Short mmCIF file of C-alpha atoms and ligand atoms in Angstrom, two decimals:
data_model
loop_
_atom_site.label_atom_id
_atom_site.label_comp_id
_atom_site.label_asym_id
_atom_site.label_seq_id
_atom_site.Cartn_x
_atom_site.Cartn_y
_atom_site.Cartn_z
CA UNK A 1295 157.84 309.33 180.91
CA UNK A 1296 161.54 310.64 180.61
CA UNK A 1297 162.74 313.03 183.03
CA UNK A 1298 163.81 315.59 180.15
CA UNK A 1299 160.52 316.40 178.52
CA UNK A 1300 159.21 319.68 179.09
CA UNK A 1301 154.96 320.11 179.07
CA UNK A 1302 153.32 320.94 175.94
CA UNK A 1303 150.31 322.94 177.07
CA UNK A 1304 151.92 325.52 173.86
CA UNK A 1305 151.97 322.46 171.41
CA UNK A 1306 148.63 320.95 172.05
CA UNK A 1307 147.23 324.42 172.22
CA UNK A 1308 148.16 325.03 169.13
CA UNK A 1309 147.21 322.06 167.37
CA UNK A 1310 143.76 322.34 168.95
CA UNK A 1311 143.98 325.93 167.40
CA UNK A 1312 145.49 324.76 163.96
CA UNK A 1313 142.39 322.17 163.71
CA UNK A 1314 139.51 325.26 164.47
CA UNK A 1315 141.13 327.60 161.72
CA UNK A 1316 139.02 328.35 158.80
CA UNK A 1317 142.39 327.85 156.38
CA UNK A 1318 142.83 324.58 157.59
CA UNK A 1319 142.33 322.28 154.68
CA UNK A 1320 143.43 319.05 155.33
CA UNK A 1321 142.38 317.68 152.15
CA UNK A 1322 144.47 320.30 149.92
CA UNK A 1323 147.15 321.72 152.49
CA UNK A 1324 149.82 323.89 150.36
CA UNK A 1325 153.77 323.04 151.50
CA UNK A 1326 154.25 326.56 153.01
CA UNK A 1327 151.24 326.34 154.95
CA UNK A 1328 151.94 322.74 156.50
CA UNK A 1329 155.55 324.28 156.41
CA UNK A 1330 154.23 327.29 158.91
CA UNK A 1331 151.24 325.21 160.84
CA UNK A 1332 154.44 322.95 162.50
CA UNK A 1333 156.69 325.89 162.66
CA UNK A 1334 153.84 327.26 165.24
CA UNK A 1335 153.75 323.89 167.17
CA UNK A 1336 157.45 323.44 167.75
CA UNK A 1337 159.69 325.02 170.40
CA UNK A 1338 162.87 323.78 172.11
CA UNK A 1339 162.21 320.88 174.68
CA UNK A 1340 165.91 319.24 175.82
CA UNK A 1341 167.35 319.55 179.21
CA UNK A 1342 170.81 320.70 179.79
CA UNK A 1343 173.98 319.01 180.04
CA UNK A 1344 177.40 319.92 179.92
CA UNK A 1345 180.35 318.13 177.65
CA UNK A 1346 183.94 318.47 177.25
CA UNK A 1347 185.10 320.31 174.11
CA UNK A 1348 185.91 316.74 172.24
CA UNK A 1349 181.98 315.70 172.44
CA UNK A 1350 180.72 319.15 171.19
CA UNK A 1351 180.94 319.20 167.92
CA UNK A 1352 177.88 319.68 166.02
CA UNK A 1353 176.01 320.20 169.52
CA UNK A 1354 173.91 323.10 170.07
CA UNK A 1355 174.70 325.39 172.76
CA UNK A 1356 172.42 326.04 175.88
CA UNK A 1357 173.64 329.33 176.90
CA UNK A 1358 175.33 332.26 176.13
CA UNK A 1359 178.90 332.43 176.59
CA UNK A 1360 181.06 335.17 177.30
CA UNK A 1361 184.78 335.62 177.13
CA UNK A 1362 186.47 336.16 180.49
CA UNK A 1363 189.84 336.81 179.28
CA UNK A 1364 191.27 338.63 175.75
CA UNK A 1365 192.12 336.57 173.53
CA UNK A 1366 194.98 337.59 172.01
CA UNK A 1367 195.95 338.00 175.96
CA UNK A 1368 199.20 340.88 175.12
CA UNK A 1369 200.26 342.30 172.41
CA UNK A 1370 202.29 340.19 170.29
CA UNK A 1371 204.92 340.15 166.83
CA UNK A 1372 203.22 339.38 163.52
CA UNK A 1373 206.13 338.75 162.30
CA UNK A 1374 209.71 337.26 162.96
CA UNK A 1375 211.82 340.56 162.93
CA UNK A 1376 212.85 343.37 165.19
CA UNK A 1377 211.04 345.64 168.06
CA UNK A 1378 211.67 348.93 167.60
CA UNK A 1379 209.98 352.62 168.52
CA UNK A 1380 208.41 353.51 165.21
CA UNK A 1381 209.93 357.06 165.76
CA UNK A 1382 213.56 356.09 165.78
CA UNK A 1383 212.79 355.32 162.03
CA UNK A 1384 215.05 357.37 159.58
CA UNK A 1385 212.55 358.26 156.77
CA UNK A 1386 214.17 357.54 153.49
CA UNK A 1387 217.15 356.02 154.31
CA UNK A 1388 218.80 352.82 156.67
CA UNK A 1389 218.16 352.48 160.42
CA UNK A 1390 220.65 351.51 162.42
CA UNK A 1391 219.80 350.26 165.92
CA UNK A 1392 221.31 349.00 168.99
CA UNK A 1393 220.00 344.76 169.69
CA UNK A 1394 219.68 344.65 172.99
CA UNK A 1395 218.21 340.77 173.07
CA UNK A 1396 215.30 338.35 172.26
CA UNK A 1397 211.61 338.27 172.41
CA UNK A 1398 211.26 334.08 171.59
CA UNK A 1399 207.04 332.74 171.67
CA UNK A 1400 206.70 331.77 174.97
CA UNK A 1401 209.61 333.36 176.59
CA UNK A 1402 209.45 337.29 176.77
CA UNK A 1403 212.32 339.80 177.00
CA UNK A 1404 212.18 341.19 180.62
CA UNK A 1405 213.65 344.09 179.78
CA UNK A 1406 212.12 347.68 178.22
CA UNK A 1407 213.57 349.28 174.42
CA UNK A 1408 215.00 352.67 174.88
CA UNK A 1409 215.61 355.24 172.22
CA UNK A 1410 217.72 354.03 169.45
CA UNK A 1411 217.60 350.53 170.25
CA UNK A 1412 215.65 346.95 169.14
CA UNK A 1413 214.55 343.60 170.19
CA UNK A 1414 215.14 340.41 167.89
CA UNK A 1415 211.54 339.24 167.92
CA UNK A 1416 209.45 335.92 166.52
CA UNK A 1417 206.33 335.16 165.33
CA UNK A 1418 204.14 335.37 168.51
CA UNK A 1419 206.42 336.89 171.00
CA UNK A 1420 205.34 339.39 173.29
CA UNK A 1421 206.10 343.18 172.40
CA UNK A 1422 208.51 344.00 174.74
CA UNK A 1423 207.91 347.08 177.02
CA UNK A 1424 209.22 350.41 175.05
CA UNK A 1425 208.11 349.42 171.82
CA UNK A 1426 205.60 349.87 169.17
CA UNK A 1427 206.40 348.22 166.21
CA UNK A 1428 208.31 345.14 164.43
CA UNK A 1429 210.11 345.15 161.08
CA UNK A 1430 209.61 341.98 158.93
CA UNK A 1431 213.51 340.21 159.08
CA UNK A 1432 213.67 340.10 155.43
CA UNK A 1433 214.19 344.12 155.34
CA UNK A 1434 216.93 343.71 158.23
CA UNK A 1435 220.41 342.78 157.94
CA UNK A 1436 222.65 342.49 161.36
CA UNK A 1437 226.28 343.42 162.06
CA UNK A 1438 228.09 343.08 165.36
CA UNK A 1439 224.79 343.31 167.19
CA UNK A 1440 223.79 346.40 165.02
CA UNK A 1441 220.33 345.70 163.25
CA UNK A 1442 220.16 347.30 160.35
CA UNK A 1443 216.98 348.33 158.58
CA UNK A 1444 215.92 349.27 155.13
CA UNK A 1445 215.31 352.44 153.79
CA UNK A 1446 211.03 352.47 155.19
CA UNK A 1447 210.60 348.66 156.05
CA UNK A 1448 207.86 350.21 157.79
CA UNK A 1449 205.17 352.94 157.28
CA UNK A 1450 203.35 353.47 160.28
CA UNK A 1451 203.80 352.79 164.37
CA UNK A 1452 201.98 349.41 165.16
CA UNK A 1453 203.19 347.72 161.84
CA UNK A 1454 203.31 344.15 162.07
CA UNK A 1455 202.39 344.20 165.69
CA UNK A 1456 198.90 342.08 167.06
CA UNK A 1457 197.08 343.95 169.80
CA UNK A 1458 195.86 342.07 173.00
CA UNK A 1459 192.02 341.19 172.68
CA UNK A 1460 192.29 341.66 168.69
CA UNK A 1461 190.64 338.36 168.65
CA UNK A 1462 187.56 338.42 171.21
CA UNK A 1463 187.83 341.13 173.92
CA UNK A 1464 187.17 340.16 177.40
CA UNK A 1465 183.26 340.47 178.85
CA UNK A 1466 181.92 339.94 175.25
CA UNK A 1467 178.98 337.73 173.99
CA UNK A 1468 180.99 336.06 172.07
CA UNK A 1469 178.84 332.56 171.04
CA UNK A 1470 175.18 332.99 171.82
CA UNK A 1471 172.79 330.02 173.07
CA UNK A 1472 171.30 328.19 170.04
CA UNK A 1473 174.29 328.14 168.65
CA UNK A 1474 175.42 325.35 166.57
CA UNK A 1475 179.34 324.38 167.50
CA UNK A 1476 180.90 323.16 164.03
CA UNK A 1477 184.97 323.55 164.50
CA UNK A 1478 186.43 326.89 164.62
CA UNK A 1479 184.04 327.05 167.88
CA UNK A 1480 185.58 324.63 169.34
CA UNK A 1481 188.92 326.07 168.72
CA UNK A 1482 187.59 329.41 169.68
CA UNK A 1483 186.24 327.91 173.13
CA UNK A 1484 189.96 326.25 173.61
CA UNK A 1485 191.37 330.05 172.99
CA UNK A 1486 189.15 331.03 175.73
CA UNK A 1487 190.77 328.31 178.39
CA UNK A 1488 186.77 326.17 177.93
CA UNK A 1489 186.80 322.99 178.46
CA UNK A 1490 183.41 322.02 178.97
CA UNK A 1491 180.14 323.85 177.32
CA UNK A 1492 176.90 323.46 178.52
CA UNK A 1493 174.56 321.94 175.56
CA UNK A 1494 171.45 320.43 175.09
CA UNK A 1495 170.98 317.20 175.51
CA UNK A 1496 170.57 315.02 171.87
CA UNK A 1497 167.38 315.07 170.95
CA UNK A 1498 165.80 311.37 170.75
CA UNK A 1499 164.04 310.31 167.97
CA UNK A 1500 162.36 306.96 167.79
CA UNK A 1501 161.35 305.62 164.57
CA UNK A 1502 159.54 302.50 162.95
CA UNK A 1503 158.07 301.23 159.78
CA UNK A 1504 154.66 299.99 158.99
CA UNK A 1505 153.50 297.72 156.75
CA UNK A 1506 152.93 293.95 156.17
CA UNK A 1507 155.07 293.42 152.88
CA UNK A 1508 157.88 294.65 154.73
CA UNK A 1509 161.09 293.02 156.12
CA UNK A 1510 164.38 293.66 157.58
CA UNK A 1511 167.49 292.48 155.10
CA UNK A 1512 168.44 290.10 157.88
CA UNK A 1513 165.03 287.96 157.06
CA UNK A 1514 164.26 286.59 153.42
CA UNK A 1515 161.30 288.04 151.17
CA UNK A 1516 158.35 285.97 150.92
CA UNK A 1517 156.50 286.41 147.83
CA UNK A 1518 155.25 290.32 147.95
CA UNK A 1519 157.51 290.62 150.46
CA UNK A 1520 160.28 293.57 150.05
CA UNK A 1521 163.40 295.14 152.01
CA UNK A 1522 162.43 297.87 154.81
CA UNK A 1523 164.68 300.75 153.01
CA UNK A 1524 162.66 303.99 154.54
CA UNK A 1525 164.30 303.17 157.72
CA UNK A 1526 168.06 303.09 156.68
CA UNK A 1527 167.60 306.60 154.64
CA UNK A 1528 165.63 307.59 157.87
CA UNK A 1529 168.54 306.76 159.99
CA UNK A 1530 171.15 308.56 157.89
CA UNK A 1531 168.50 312.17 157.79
CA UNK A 1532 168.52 311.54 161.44
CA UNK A 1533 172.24 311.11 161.77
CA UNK A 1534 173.07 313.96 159.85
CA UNK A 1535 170.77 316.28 162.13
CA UNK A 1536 172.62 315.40 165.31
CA UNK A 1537 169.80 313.80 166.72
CA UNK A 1538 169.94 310.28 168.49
CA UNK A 1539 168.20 308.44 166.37
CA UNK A 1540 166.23 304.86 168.25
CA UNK A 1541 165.07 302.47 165.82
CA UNK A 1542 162.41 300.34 166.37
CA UNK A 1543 162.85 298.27 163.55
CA UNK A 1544 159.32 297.48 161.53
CA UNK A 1545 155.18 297.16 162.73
CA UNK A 1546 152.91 295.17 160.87
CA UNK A 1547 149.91 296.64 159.95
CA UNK A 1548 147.91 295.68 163.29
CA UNK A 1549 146.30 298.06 165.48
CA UNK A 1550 147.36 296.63 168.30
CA UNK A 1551 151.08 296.17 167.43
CA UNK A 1552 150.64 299.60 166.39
CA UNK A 1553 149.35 301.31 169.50
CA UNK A 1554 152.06 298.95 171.57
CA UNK A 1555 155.01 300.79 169.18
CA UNK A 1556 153.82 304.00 169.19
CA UNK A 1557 153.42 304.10 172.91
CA UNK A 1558 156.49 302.89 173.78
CA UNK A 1559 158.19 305.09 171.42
CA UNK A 1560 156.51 308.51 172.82
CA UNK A 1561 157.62 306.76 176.37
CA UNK A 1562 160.78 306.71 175.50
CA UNK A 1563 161.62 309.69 172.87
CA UNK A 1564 160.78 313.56 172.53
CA UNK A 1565 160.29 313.08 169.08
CA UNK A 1566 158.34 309.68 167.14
CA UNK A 1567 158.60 309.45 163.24
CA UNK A 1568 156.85 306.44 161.18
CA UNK A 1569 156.84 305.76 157.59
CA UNK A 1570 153.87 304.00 155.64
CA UNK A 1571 149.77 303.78 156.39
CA UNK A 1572 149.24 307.26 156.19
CA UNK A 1573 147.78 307.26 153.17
CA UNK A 1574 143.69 307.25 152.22
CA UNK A 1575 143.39 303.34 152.25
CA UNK A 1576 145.08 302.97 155.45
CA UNK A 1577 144.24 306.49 157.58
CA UNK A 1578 141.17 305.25 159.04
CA UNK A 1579 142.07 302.62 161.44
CA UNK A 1580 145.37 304.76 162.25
CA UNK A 1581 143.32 307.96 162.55
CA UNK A 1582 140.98 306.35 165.36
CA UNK A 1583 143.97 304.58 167.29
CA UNK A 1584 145.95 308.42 167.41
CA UNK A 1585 143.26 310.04 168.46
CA UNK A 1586 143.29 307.86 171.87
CA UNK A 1587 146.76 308.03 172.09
CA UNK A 1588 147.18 311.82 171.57
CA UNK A 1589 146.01 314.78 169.22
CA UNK A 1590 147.10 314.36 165.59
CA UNK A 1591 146.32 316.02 162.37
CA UNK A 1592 146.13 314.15 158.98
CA UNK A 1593 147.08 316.35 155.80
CA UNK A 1594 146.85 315.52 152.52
CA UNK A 1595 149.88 317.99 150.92
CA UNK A 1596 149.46 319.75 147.54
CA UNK A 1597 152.87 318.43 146.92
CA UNK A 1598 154.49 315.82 144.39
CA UNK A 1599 156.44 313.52 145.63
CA UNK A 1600 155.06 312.89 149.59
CA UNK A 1601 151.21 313.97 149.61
CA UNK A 1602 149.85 312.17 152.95
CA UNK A 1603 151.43 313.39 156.18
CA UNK A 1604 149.75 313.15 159.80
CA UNK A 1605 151.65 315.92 162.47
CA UNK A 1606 150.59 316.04 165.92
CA UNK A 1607 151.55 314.75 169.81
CA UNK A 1608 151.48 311.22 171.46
CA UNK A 1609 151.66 311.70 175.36
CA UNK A 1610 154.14 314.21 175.39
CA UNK A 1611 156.18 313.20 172.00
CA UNK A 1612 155.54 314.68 168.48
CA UNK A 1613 154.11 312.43 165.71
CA UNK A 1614 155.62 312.72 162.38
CA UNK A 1615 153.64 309.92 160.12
CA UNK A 1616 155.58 310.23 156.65
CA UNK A 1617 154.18 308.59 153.36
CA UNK A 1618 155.25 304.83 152.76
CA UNK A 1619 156.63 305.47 149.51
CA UNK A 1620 160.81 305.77 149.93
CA UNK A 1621 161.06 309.41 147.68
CA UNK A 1622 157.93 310.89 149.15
CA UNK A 1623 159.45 309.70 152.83
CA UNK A 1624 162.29 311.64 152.34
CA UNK A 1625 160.74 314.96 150.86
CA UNK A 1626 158.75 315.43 153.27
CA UNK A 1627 161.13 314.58 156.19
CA UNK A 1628 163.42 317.28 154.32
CA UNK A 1629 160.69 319.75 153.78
CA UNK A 1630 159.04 319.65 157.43
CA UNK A 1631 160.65 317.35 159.31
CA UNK A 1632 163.87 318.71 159.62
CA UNK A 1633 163.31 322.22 160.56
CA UNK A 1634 160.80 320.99 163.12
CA UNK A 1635 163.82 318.85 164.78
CA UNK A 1636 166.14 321.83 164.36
CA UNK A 1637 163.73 324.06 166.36
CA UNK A 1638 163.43 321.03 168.86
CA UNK A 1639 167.15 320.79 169.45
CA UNK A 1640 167.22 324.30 170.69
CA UNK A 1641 169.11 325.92 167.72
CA UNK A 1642 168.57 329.31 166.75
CA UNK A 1643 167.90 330.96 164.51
CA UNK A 1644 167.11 327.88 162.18
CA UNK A 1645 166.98 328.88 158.31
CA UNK A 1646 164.83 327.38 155.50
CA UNK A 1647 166.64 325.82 153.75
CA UNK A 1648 168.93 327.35 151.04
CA UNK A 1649 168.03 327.63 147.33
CA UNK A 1650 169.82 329.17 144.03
CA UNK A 1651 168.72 329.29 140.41
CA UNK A 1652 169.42 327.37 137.23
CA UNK A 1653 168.30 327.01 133.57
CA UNK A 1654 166.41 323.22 133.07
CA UNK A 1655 168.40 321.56 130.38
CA UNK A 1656 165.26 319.75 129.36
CA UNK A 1657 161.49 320.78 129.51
CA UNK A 1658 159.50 319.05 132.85
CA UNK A 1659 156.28 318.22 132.94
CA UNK A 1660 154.56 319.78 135.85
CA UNK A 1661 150.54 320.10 136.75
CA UNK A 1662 149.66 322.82 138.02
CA UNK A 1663 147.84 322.18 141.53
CA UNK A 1664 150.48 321.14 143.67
CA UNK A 1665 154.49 321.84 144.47
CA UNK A 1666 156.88 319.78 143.08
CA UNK A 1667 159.97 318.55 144.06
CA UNK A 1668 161.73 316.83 141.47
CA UNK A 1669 165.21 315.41 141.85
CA UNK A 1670 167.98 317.04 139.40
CA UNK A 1671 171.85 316.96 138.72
CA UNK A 1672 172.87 320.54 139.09
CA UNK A 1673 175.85 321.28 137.44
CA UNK A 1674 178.23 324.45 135.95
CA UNK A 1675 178.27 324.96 132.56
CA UNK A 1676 179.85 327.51 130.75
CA UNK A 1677 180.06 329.57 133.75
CA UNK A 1678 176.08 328.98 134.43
CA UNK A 1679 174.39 326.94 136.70
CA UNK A 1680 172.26 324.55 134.94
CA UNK A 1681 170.32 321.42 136.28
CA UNK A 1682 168.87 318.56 134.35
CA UNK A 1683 165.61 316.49 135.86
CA UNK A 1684 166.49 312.92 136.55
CA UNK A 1685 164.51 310.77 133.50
CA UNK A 1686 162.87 308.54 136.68
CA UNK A 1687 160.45 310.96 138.86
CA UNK A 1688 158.64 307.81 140.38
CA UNK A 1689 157.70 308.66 144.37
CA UNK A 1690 159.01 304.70 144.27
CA UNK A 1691 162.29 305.00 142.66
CA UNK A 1692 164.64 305.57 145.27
CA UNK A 1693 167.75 305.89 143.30
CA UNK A 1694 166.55 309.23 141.67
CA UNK A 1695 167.55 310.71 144.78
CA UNK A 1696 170.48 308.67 145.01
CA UNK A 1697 171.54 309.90 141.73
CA UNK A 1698 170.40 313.45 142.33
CA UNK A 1699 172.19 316.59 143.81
CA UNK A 1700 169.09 318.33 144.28
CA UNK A 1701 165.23 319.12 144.46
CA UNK A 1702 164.21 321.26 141.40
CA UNK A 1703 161.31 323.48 143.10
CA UNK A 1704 158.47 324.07 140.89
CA UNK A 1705 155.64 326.16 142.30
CA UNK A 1706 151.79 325.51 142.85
CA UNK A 1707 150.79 327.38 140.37
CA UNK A 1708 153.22 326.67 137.26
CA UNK A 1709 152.64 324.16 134.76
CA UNK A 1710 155.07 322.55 131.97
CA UNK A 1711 158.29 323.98 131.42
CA UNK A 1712 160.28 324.41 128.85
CA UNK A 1713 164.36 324.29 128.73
CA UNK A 1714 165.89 326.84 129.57
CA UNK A 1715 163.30 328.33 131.90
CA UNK A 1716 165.26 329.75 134.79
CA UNK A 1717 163.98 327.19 138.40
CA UNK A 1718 164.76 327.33 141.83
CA UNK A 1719 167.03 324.36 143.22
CA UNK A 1720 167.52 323.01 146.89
CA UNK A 1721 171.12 321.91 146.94
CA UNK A 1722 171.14 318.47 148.69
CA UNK A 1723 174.57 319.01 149.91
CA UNK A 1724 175.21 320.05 153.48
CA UNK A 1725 171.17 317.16 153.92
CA UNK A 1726 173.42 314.67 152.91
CA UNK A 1727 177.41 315.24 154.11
P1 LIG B 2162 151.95 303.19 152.32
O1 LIG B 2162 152.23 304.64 152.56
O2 LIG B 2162 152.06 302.37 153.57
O3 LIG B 2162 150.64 303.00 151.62
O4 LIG B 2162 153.09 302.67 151.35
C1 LIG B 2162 153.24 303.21 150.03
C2 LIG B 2162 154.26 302.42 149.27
O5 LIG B 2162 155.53 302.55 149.89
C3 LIG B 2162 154.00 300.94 149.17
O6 LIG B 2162 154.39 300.50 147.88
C4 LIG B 2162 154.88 300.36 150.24
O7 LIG B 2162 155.26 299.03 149.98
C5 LIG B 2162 156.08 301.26 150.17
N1 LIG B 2162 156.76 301.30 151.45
C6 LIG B 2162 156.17 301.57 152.64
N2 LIG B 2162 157.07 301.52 153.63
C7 LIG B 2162 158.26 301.21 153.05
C8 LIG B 2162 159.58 301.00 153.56
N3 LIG B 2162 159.82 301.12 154.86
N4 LIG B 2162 160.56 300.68 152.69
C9 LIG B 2162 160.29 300.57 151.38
N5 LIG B 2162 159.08 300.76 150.84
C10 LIG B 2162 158.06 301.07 151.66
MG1 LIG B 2163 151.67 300.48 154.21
#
């Protein structure tokens, strides 16, 4: 067993609970129940480790972190100009005052600015002792060391001037843990004088598919033979999430091949996803062989594409057994699976995820009964948002979600609709990159 599992007792209580409760309906589960039943079951379960500031990015922060400097660390010119005390300004008219040197970035004046006199000053310089404020050049003119400034260049004492710990003041919270590190993080952690954060470590996911008719594109097809695909879209889901994804290339239908994947894959990974021989035909064999290994729950989901999905733990991994079919495989990885490895990772909060309205182009055909998730082009037109169902909803056609930019969301309970009706879209961008 890997040394960076935690225990489960929480996990396999609650799936022990999930299985007792009188709303538990396998047979006819609804998407926001499944959606809530793994919600319960998941909490974070990586160790520690810490990385240098290059390796961060997209990594999901173990603890809080706190500044222990100011950052800006002294106050500082806005501007390229002059240093002046805001008081020696002559309302109205020109200000003549006395240079008495230069404030460059990285090399400060020493001295202090008296009464009547200024500082030549750049972009980033430190305020010089004495004064308060910096007038932007292009209102200055200089003559035999005079600087001489328009008629109000500036209005109040501090113009143009940053303030030391305008940024991130020193002692605060300033990322908390759970925190996912995208790039102005990292920059912010540079600012700070980090080099190294303390993350968790990548979640490892090992996946496989089942099924006899199924080969890798490195063998030929046999007659009903075709291409393993699940596993290449899987890969890419899993890529995007920041996850390290271990593939275990594909498991014939064979109980024993089976139970020799699936326990080597909950050996060797916190998280183990298949694809295929979930479904009715299939379950039964599958259903016996799990229940040795582990605790898992088979659902049939009032959903359209992706109804069969089994959730629950081998050894210490979790067990996501997505539908065979290559549309269904990635609905449902997108509707449960990825918030469950979210949680897993250790980020916090983690969001559903987002959704805006358009107006169908076309009527859809819809039964009422189940959710859908059809796959649509959203688009602007005319300063709307519209989106148009792709003409191929098959849970077999894989290129509908190729040629989609989103899931159009249609409800349990609503039937046909016509254009124009107003639905609720899941933007694939951000799933996809
Ligand atoms: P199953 O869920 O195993 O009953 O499979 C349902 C359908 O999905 C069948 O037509 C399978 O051939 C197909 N299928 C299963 N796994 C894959 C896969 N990895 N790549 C492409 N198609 C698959
Ligand atoms: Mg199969």
């Amino acid at each position: 067993m890997n040394s960076s599992q935690l225990p489960h007792p929480h996990t396999l209580d609650t799936l022990a609970a999930l299985s007792q409760e009188t709303d538990y309906d396998p047979d006819s589960m609804s998407v926001d129940h499944a959606r809530a039943f793994i919600r319960r079951c998941m909490e974070p379960m990586c160790s520690v480790e810490r990385v240098h500031l290059r390796d961060a990015l997209g990594r999901v922060l173990a603890e809080n972190i706190v500044s222990a400097i100011a950052v800006l660390g002294f106050d500082n010119a806005a501007m390229d100009g002059y240093a002046l005390r805001f008081a020696d300004m002559v309302r109205g008219q020109e200000t003549r005052l006395q240079r008495i040197g230069v404030s460059f970035a990285g090399h400060p004046f020493s001295g202090e600015v008296g009464a009547g006199q200024c500082l030549r000053i750049f972009t980033g310089a430190m305020m010089p002792r004495g004064a308060d404020t910096v007038v932007m050049q292009e209102r200055t003119r200089e003559e035999k060391g005079v600087a001489i400034l328009a008629p109000d260049a500036v209005t109040h004492e501090g113009q143009n001037r940053r303030f030391a710990g305008e940024d991130i003041a020193p002692g605060v919270t300033v990322f908390t843990r759970g925190q996912r590190l995208r790039a102005p993080e990292l920059g912010m952690l540079a600012s700070l004088g980090i080099a190294e954060v303390p993350v968790y470590r990548k979640l490892r996911v090992a996946f496989f598919s089942t099924g006899d008719e199924l080969v890798s594109f490195d063998a030929t097809p046999a007659a009903g033979q075709i291409y393993d695909s699940n596993r290449y879209a899987l890969y890419g889901m899993l890529q995007q999430l920041g996850v390290e994804p271990m593939d275990m290339g594909i498991v014939p239908d064979q109980p024993e091949a089976l139970e020799a994947a699936l326990t080597a894959a909950a050996a060797h990974a916190e998280v183990v996803i298949t694809s295929g021989g979930v479904s009715v035909g299939e379950a039964d064999f599958i259903k016996a062989m799990l229940e040795r290994l582990g605790k898992v729950l088979f659902w049939k989901i009032a959903m359209k594409p992706g109804r069969p999905l089994a959730y629950g733990m081998i050894g210490n991994a979790h067990f996501f057994g997505l539908p065979g079919n290559p549309v269904s495989a990635m609905a449902v990885f997108y509707q449960f699976v990825r918030e469950a490895l979210l949680v897993l990772q250790g980020q916090a909060p983690v969001m559903p995820l987002p959704t805006f309205r358009a107006a169908l182009t076309t009527p859809v055909k819809k039964a009422p009964g189940r959710t859908e998730f059809q796959r649509g082009v959203c688009e602007m037109k005319d300063g709307q948002s519209v989106v148009t169902p792709i003409p191929t909803q098959g849970s077999n056609i894989l290129s509908s979600m190729s040629r989609a930019n989103c899931f159009i969301v249609l409800p349990m309970d609503s039937g046909n609709q016509p254009a124009g009706t107003v639905v609720e879209v899941q933007p694939f961008d951000g799933l996809m990159g």
